[in-house]
Amino acid sequence: TRLVATTVLLCMLLDPVILQTLGHQDLTTVEGFPSLNMKFDSRRMELSWDCKENTTYLECVMIHKEKGPIEIMLKENECHCKFPDYSLHEGVTFMVKVNSIQRPIPETLVYTNSGGKGTAAQNFSCFIYNANFMNCTWAKGQAAPDDVQYFLYIRDLKYRRERECPHYLEDSGTHVGCHLEDLSGLAYYNYFLVNGTSQRTGIQFFDSILYWKKIEIYSPPNNISVHCNVSHCLIQWEKPVTRHTLSNREFKYQLDIQRLIEVSGNWENKYNFPSPEPRAKHTVKIRTSDARIQRWGSWSQPVEFGSDDPEASLVHIYMLVVLGTLVSALIIGCLLKRFLASRRLFPRIPHVKDKWNDNHPSDHQVIWEKFASDPQKADNEEIVTVEEVTAVTAAPASV
């Protein structure tokens, strides 16, 4: 027990990392077994310990609060392990599983963010613009003292090259941002560390790993041009300059003409806009984004096309209306003339009227039912009967 306590004290003095065990039960486990004297190099993300005789090291584990446990299997007689790059400002726990002659023994190391709580820089963000410039900004911690001063360090994760911010942005003498004009040392993934100093209290650090593609804001497209014919206008442009060379399909564009129009980079950086003549004056603006991340950059300068004079457009419309009316009148006149000519050449032949089969009643046919007698006049009418009397020739008297 004394040996473990001495080892813990030495580790606290020699390294900002604190050595702990898994509790009272683990203390009894490691009793009589020498400490591994674990150390963690945050710049190299490497955990190391003292190799012991007759001991086999099985695996080392980093327990990250966001990513969970990251396990690395160890080779024989290997007394160190290297972890992938992760942020460390929330603290991590390391554990080495050791298989001694007696029994498996785990030993842990807790890496903490020392300093006053709430003193670290907050609201940290970076963005790349115009392909070769980068701005990073942060805010003073809520619990940070007035004399706090922050410093930014950037390390590319490929070659492990580190540099401090060359141009700080200040607010009342406190560093709250950084401007970089040379990004030649940056890789695809980069580690950003903001630590601080104060005469009053310890300042916690903030760190983050950023992927350049997620923080780059693309410039507007280059060489925007518009070419129009009678019915359409072809809008063309060139893809913007970016930090790294990208294919067309990795871009997406927005065109602001009369409404927002999204165009994929696969369309070969052009858009055919329906705009029949006469066309009024239009303006087009274009901005760019990554096809997947959807982080839009600034708009380009507006490009004009169409007629500048609205009266000229109205004159064109009137001319088209008059021309259309004349053409319609000529067509109607030709059709009418053709119809009249056909009437003269082929006059109508009269048909013989069929009185028997005609549906209309004959003019000589009288319907007597229409002349019904008036019952009031029936009593006053006199009926005269006329009979024809045949004259009889008298016979001569006989003598």
Coordinates of C-alpha atoms in Angstrom, one line a residue:
T1 CA 0.0 0.0 0.0
R2 CA 2.8 2.4 0.8
L3 CA 4.4 1.6 -2.6
V4 CA 1.2 2.5 -4.4
A5 CA 0.7 5.7 -2.4
T6 CA 4.3 6.8 -3.2
T7 CA 3.9 6.1 -6.9
V8 CA 0.6 8.1 -7.0
L9 CA 2.4 11.1 -5.3
L10 CA 5.3 10.9 -7.7
C11 CA 3.0 10.8 -10.7
M12 CA 1.1 13.8 -9.5
L13 CA 4.3 15.8 -9.1
L14 CA 5.9 14.8 -12.4
D15 CA 2.9 14.9 -14.7
P16 CA -0.4 16.9 -14.9
V17 CA -2.1 13.5 -15.2
I18 CA -3.3 12.0 -11.9
L19 CA -2.8 8.3 -11.3
Q20 CA -5.7 6.5 -9.7
T21 CA -6.8 3.0 -9.0
L22 CA -10.2 1.4 -9.3
G23 CA -11.0 1.8 -5.6
H24 CA -10.3 0.0 -2.4
Q25 CA -10.9 -3.4 -4.0
D26 CA -8.3 -2.6 -6.6
L27 CA -5.8 -1.5 -4.0
T28 CA -5.9 -4.9 -2.5
T29 CA -5.5 -6.4 -5.9
V30 CA -2.3 -4.5 -6.7
E31 CA -0.9 -5.1 -3.2
G32 CA 2.6 -6.5 -3.6
F33 CA 2.7 -5.7 -7.3
P34 CA 4.8 -2.7 -8.4
S35 CA 3.0 0.2 -10.1
L36 CA 3.3 0.5 -13.8
N37 CA 4.1 4.3 -13.6
M38 CA 1.7 5.1 -16.5
K39 CA 2.3 8.3 -18.4
F40 CA 0.3 9.9 -21.2
D41 CA 1.7 12.2 -23.9
S42 CA -1.2 14.3 -25.2
R43 CA 0.7 15.6 -28.2
R44 CA 1.4 12.1 -29.5
M45 CA -1.7 10.5 -28.0
E46 CA 0.6 7.8 -26.6
L47 CA 0.2 6.0 -23.3
S48 CA 3.4 4.3 -21.9
W49 CA 4.4 2.5 -18.7
D50 CA 7.3 0.7 -17.1
C51 CA 7.8 -2.8 -18.4
K52 CA 8.0 -5.5 -15.7
E53 CA 9.5 -8.9 -15.8
N54 CA 7.3 -12.0 -15.9
T55 CA 4.4 -9.8 -16.9
T56 CA 2.2 -9.9 -20.0
Y57 CA 0.3 -6.8 -21.1
L58 CA -3.0 -7.7 -22.7
E59 CA -4.6 -4.4 -23.9
C60 CA -4.9 -0.7 -23.2
V61 CA -8.1 1.1 -23.2
M62 CA -9.0 4.8 -23.4
I63 CA -12.5 5.6 -22.1
H64 CA -13.7 8.8 -23.9
K65 CA -16.9 10.6 -22.7
E66 CA -18.2 11.0 -26.2
K67 CA -16.7 8.1 -28.2
G68 CA -16.8 5.5 -25.4
P69 CA -14.1 2.9 -24.8
I70 CA -11.4 2.6 -27.5
E71 CA -9.5 -0.6 -27.1
I72 CA -6.0 -1.5 -28.5
M73 CA -4.6 -5.0 -28.4
L74 CA -0.9 -5.1 -27.4
K75 CA 1.9 -7.2 -28.8
E76 CA 4.2 -9.3 -26.7
N77 CA 6.5 -7.3 -24.5
E78 CA 4.9 -4.0 -25.7
C79 CA 4.8 -1.3 -23.0
H80 CA 3.1 1.5 -24.9
C81 CA 0.0 2.1 -27.1
K82 CA -1.0 4.9 -29.4
F83 CA -4.6 6.1 -29.6
P84 CA -6.4 7.9 -32.4
D85 CA -6.7 11.7 -32.0
Y86 CA -9.6 12.9 -29.9
S87 CA -10.4 16.0 -27.9
L88 CA -9.3 15.8 -24.3
H89 CA -10.8 18.8 -22.6
E90 CA -13.6 16.8 -20.9
G91 CA -11.1 14.4 -19.5
V92 CA -10.4 10.7 -20.3
T93 CA -9.5 7.6 -18.4
F94 CA -6.8 5.1 -19.4
M95 CA -6.6 1.5 -18.3
V96 CA -4.0 -1.2 -18.9
K97 CA -4.8 -4.8 -18.4
V98 CA -1.9 -6.7 -17.0
N99 CA -1.6 -10.5 -16.8
S100 CA 1.0 -11.3 -14.1
I101 CA 2.1 -14.7 -12.8
Q102 CA -0.5 -14.4 -10.0
R103 CA -3.7 -13.0 -11.7
P104 CA -4.9 -10.3 -14.2
I105 CA -4.4 -6.8 -12.7
P106 CA -6.0 -3.7 -14.2
E107 CA -4.4 -0.3 -13.6
T108 CA -6.0 3.0 -14.5
L109 CA -4.8 6.6 -15.2
V110 CA -7.2 9.5 -15.1
Y111 CA -6.3 12.5 -17.4
T112 CA -8.0 15.6 -16.1
N113 CA -8.4 19.2 -17.3
S114 CA -6.8 21.0 -14.4
G115 CA -7.9 24.6 -13.6
G116 CA -10.9 26.5 -12.4
K117 CA -14.2 25.3 -13.8
G118 CA -15.7 27.6 -16.4
T119 CA -12.4 29.4 -17.1
A120 CA -11.7 27.7 -20.5
A121 CA -12.4 29.5 -23.7
Q122 CA -16.0 28.9 -25.1
N123 CA -17.9 29.1 -28.3
F124 CA -14.8 28.2 -30.3
S125 CA -15.2 28.0 -34.1
C126 CA -13.0 28.4 -37.2
F127 CA -13.7 28.9 -40.9
I128 CA -11.6 29.0 -44.1
Y129 CA -12.4 31.5 -46.7
N130 CA -11.0 32.5 -50.1
A131 CA -9.1 29.2 -50.0
N132 CA -6.1 30.6 -48.3
F133 CA -7.3 32.5 -45.2
M134 CA -8.7 31.2 -41.9
N135 CA -10.3 33.0 -38.9
C136 CA -10.9 31.4 -35.5
T137 CA -12.9 33.0 -32.7
W138 CA -13.8 32.2 -29.1
A139 CA -15.2 33.9 -26.1
K140 CA -13.9 34.4 -22.6
G141 CA -14.9 31.8 -20.1
Q142 CA -17.8 32.8 -17.8
A143 CA -15.7 32.1 -14.7
A144 CA -12.4 33.4 -16.1
P145 CA -10.7 36.2 -14.2
D146 CA -10.1 39.6 -15.7
D147 CA -6.4 39.1 -16.3
V148 CA -6.9 35.9 -18.3
Q149 CA -5.0 35.5 -21.5
Y150 CA -5.6 32.8 -24.1
F151 CA -3.3 31.3 -26.7
L152 CA -4.2 29.2 -29.8
Y153 CA -2.0 26.3 -31.0
I154 CA -2.7 24.4 -34.2
R155 CA -1.2 21.0 -35.0
D156 CA -1.7 19.0 -38.2
L157 CA -2.4 15.4 -37.4
K158 CA -0.4 14.0 -40.3
Y159 CA 3.1 15.3 -39.6
R160 CA 2.4 16.5 -36.0
R161 CA 3.7 20.0 -36.8
E162 CA 2.5 22.6 -34.3
R163 CA 2.5 26.4 -34.5
E164 CA 1.0 29.2 -32.5
C165 CA -1.4 31.8 -33.9
P166 CA 0.5 34.5 -35.7
H167 CA -2.1 37.3 -35.5
Y168 CA -4.4 37.5 -32.5
L169 CA -7.7 39.4 -32.5
E170 CA -8.2 41.2 -29.1
D171 CA -11.1 42.5 -27.0
S172 CA -10.0 44.8 -24.2
G173 CA -6.5 43.2 -24.4
T174 CA -7.7 39.6 -24.2
H175 CA -7.1 37.3 -27.2
V176 CA -10.5 36.3 -28.6
G177 CA -9.6 35.3 -32.1
C178 CA -6.9 34.4 -34.6
H179 CA -6.3 35.3 -38.2
L180 CA -4.1 33.1 -40.5
E181 CA -3.0 34.1 -44.0
D182 CA -0.8 31.0 -44.6
L183 CA -2.5 27.6 -44.5
S184 CA 0.3 25.7 -46.1
G185 CA 0.9 23.7 -42.9
L186 CA -2.6 22.5 -42.5
A187 CA -3.7 18.9 -43.3
Y188 CA -7.1 17.5 -43.8
Y189 CA -7.6 17.0 -40.0
N190 CA -6.1 19.5 -37.6
Y191 CA -5.9 19.7 -33.8
F192 CA -6.8 23.1 -32.2
L193 CA -5.8 23.9 -28.6
V194 CA -6.7 27.0 -26.7
N195 CA -5.1 27.3 -23.3
G196 CA -4.8 30.2 -20.9
T197 CA -2.8 31.8 -18.1
S198 CA -3.8 33.9 -15.1
Q199 CA -2.1 35.2 -12.0
R200 CA -5.2 34.4 -9.9
T201 CA -6.2 30.9 -10.8
G202 CA -5.5 28.0 -13.1
I203 CA -7.2 28.2 -16.6
Q204 CA -8.6 25.1 -18.2
F205 CA -7.9 24.3 -21.8
F206 CA -10.2 23.7 -24.7
D207 CA -9.3 21.5 -27.7
S208 CA -11.1 20.4 -30.8
I209 CA -10.3 18.4 -34.0
L210 CA -11.6 20.0 -37.2
Y211 CA -11.9 18.6 -40.7
W212 CA -11.0 21.3 -43.2
K213 CA -13.9 20.5 -45.6
K214 CA -16.4 21.1 -42.8
I215 CA -15.0 24.6 -42.0
E216 CA -14.3 25.9 -45.5
I217 CA -16.8 28.4 -46.9
Y218 CA -16.6 28.5 -50.7
S219 CA -16.2 31.7 -52.6
P220 CA -18.8 32.6 -55.3
P221 CA -18.3 31.1 -58.8
N222 CA -16.0 32.8 -61.3
N223 CA -16.7 34.2 -64.8
I224 CA -20.5 34.2 -64.7
S225 CA -21.9 34.8 -68.2
V226 CA -25.3 34.9 -69.8
H227 CA -26.1 34.1 -73.5
C228 CA -29.7 34.4 -74.7
N229 CA -31.6 33.3 -77.8
V230 CA -35.2 33.8 -78.8
S231 CA -36.6 31.5 -76.1
H232 CA -33.9 30.8 -73.5
C233 CA -30.9 32.2 -71.7
L234 CA -27.9 30.0 -71.0
I235 CA -26.1 30.9 -67.7
Q236 CA -22.6 29.6 -67.3
W237 CA -19.9 29.9 -64.6
E238 CA -16.6 28.4 -63.4
K239 CA -16.3 26.5 -60.1
P240 CA -14.6 28.6 -57.3
V241 CA -11.0 28.1 -56.1
T242 CA -11.0 25.9 -53.0
R243 CA -8.4 24.8 -50.4
H244 CA -8.0 21.5 -52.2
T245 CA -9.0 20.4 -55.7
L246 CA -12.5 19.1 -55.9
S247 CA -14.6 17.5 -58.7
N248 CA -17.7 19.1 -60.1
R249 CA -20.0 16.7 -58.3
E250 CA -18.8 17.9 -54.9
F251 CA -20.3 21.3 -55.4
K252 CA -23.8 22.6 -55.3
Y253 CA -25.0 26.0 -56.5
Q254 CA -27.9 28.3 -55.8
L255 CA -29.1 30.8 -58.5
D256 CA -31.2 33.8 -57.6
I257 CA -33.0 35.0 -60.7
Q258 CA -36.7 35.4 -59.9
R259 CA -36.6 32.6 -57.4
L260 CA -34.0 30.4 -55.8
I261 CA -32.9 27.6 -58.1
E262 CA -30.5 24.8 -56.9
V263 CA -28.2 23.3 -59.5
S264 CA -26.0 20.3 -59.0
G265 CA -22.3 20.4 -59.9
N266 CA -23.0 17.5 -62.3
W267 CA -24.8 19.9 -64.6
E268 CA -21.4 21.1 -65.9
N269 CA -21.7 24.5 -64.3
K270 CA -24.5 25.8 -66.5
Y271 CA -28.3 26.4 -66.3
N272 CA -30.7 26.9 -69.2
F273 CA -33.2 29.6 -68.1
P274 CA -36.5 29.8 -70.1
S275 CA -36.9 33.5 -71.0
P276 CA -38.7 34.2 -74.3
E277 CA -38.3 37.5 -76.1
P278 CA -39.0 40.2 -75.5
R279 CA -37.5 39.8 -72.0
A280 CA -37.4 42.4 -69.3
K281 CA -34.3 43.2 -67.4
H282 CA -33.1 40.4 -65.1
T283 CA -30.2 39.9 -62.7
V284 CA -28.7 36.6 -61.6
K285 CA -26.6 35.9 -58.5
I286 CA -24.9 32.6 -57.7
R287 CA -23.4 31.1 -54.5
T288 CA -21.7 27.8 -53.7
S289 CA -21.8 25.1 -51.1
D290 CA -20.4 21.6 -50.6
A291 CA -22.8 19.0 -52.0
R292 CA -23.1 17.2 -48.7
I293 CA -22.5 19.7 -45.9
Q294 CA -24.8 22.5 -47.2
R295 CA -22.8 25.4 -45.9
W296 CA -23.5 28.3 -48.3
G297 CA -21.0 31.0 -49.1
S298 CA -21.6 34.6 -50.0
W299 CA -23.5 35.7 -53.2
S300 CA -21.7 36.7 -56.3
Q301 CA -22.0 40.2 -57.8
P302 CA -25.3 40.4 -59.8
V303 CA -25.0 39.9 -63.6
E304 CA -27.7 41.7 -65.7
F305 CA -29.4 40.4 -68.9
G306 CA -32.5 41.4 -70.8
S307 CA -33.8 44.8 -71.9
D308 CA -32.9 47.9 -69.9
D309 CA -35.8 50.0 -71.4
P310 CA -39.2 48.8 -70.3
E311 CA -40.9 51.0 -73.0
A312 CA -38.9 49.1 -75.7
S313 CA -40.3 45.9 -74.3
L314 CA -43.9 47.3 -74.5
V315 CA -43.3 48.4 -78.1
H316 CA -42.1 44.9 -79.0
I317 CA -45.2 43.5 -77.4
Y318 CA -47.5 45.9 -79.3
M319 CA -45.8 45.1 -82.5
L320 CA -46.3 41.4 -81.9
V321 CA -50.0 41.9 -81.1
V322 CA -50.5 44.0 -84.2
L323 CA -48.6 41.5 -86.4
G324 CA -50.6 38.6 -84.9
T325 CA -53.9 40.5 -85.6
L326 CA -52.9 41.1 -89.2
V327 CA -51.9 37.5 -89.8
S328 CA -55.2 36.3 -88.2
A329 CA -57.2 38.7 -90.4
L330 CA -55.4 37.5 -93.6
I331 CA -56.1 33.9 -92.7
I332 CA -59.8 34.6 -92.0
G333 CA -60.1 36.6 -95.3
C334 CA -58.5 33.8 -97.3
L335 CA -60.8 31.3 -95.8
L336 CA -63.9 33.5 -96.5
K337 CA -62.8 34.2 -100.1
R338 CA -62.3 30.5 -100.7
F339 CA -65.8 29.7 -99.2
L340 CA -67.5 32.3 -101.5
A341 CA -65.7 31.0 -104.5
S342 CA -66.8 27.5 -103.8
R343 CA -70.5 28.7 -103.6
R344 CA -70.3 30.2 -107.1
L345 CA -68.7 27.2 -108.7
F346 CA -71.0 24.8 -107.0
P347 CA -74.5 26.4 -106.6
R348 CA -77.1 24.7 -104.5
I349 CA -79.5 22.3 -106.5
P350 CA -83.2 22.7 -105.6
H351 CA -85.1 19.6 -104.5
V352 CA -88.6 18.4 -105.8
K353 CA -91.1 18.9 -103.0
D354 CA -92.8 15.7 -101.9
K355 CA -96.2 16.7 -100.6
W356 CA -97.2 13.2 -99.6
N357 CA -94.1 12.5 -97.5
D358 CA -93.7 16.1 -96.3
N359 CA -94.3 16.4 -92.6
H360 CA -95.9 19.8 -93.0
P361 CA -99.7 19.9 -93.7
S362 CA -100.9 20.8 -97.2
D363 CA -102.1 24.3 -97.9
H364 CA -105.3 22.9 -99.4
Q365 CA -106.2 20.7 -96.5
V366 CA -108.7 22.1 -94.0
I367 CA -109.1 20.9 -90.5
W368 CA -112.8 21.3 -89.7
E369 CA -112.4 20.7 -86.0
K370 CA -111.0 24.2 -85.8
F371 CA -114.3 25.6 -86.8
A372 CA -116.4 24.3 -83.9
S373 CA -119.9 25.9 -83.6
D374 CA -120.7 28.3 -80.9
P375 CA -123.4 26.8 -78.6
Q376 CA -124.9 30.2 -77.8
K377 CA -125.8 30.8 -81.4
A378 CA -127.3 27.4 -82.1
D379 CA -130.9 28.3 -80.9
N380 CA -131.2 31.4 -83.1
E381 CA -130.0 29.9 -86.3
E382 CA -132.6 29.1 -89.0
I383 CA -132.0 26.1 -91.1
V384 CA -133.4 26.2 -94.6
T385 CA -133.8 22.9 -96.4
V386 CA -133.7 23.1 -100.1
E387 CA -135.0 20.2 -102.1
E388 CA -134.7 19.8 -105.7
V389 CA -138.0 19.1 -107.4
T390 CA -137.9 17.4 -110.7
A391 CA -140.5 18.8 -113.2
V392 CA -142.9 16.1 -114.5
T393 CA -144.1 16.5 -118.1
A394 CA -147.9 16.2 -118.4
A395 CA -149.2 13.6 -120.8
P396 CA -151.6 14.7 -123.5
A397 CA -155.2 14.0 -122.9
S398 CA -156.7 11.2 -124.8
V399 CA -159.5 11.9 -126.9

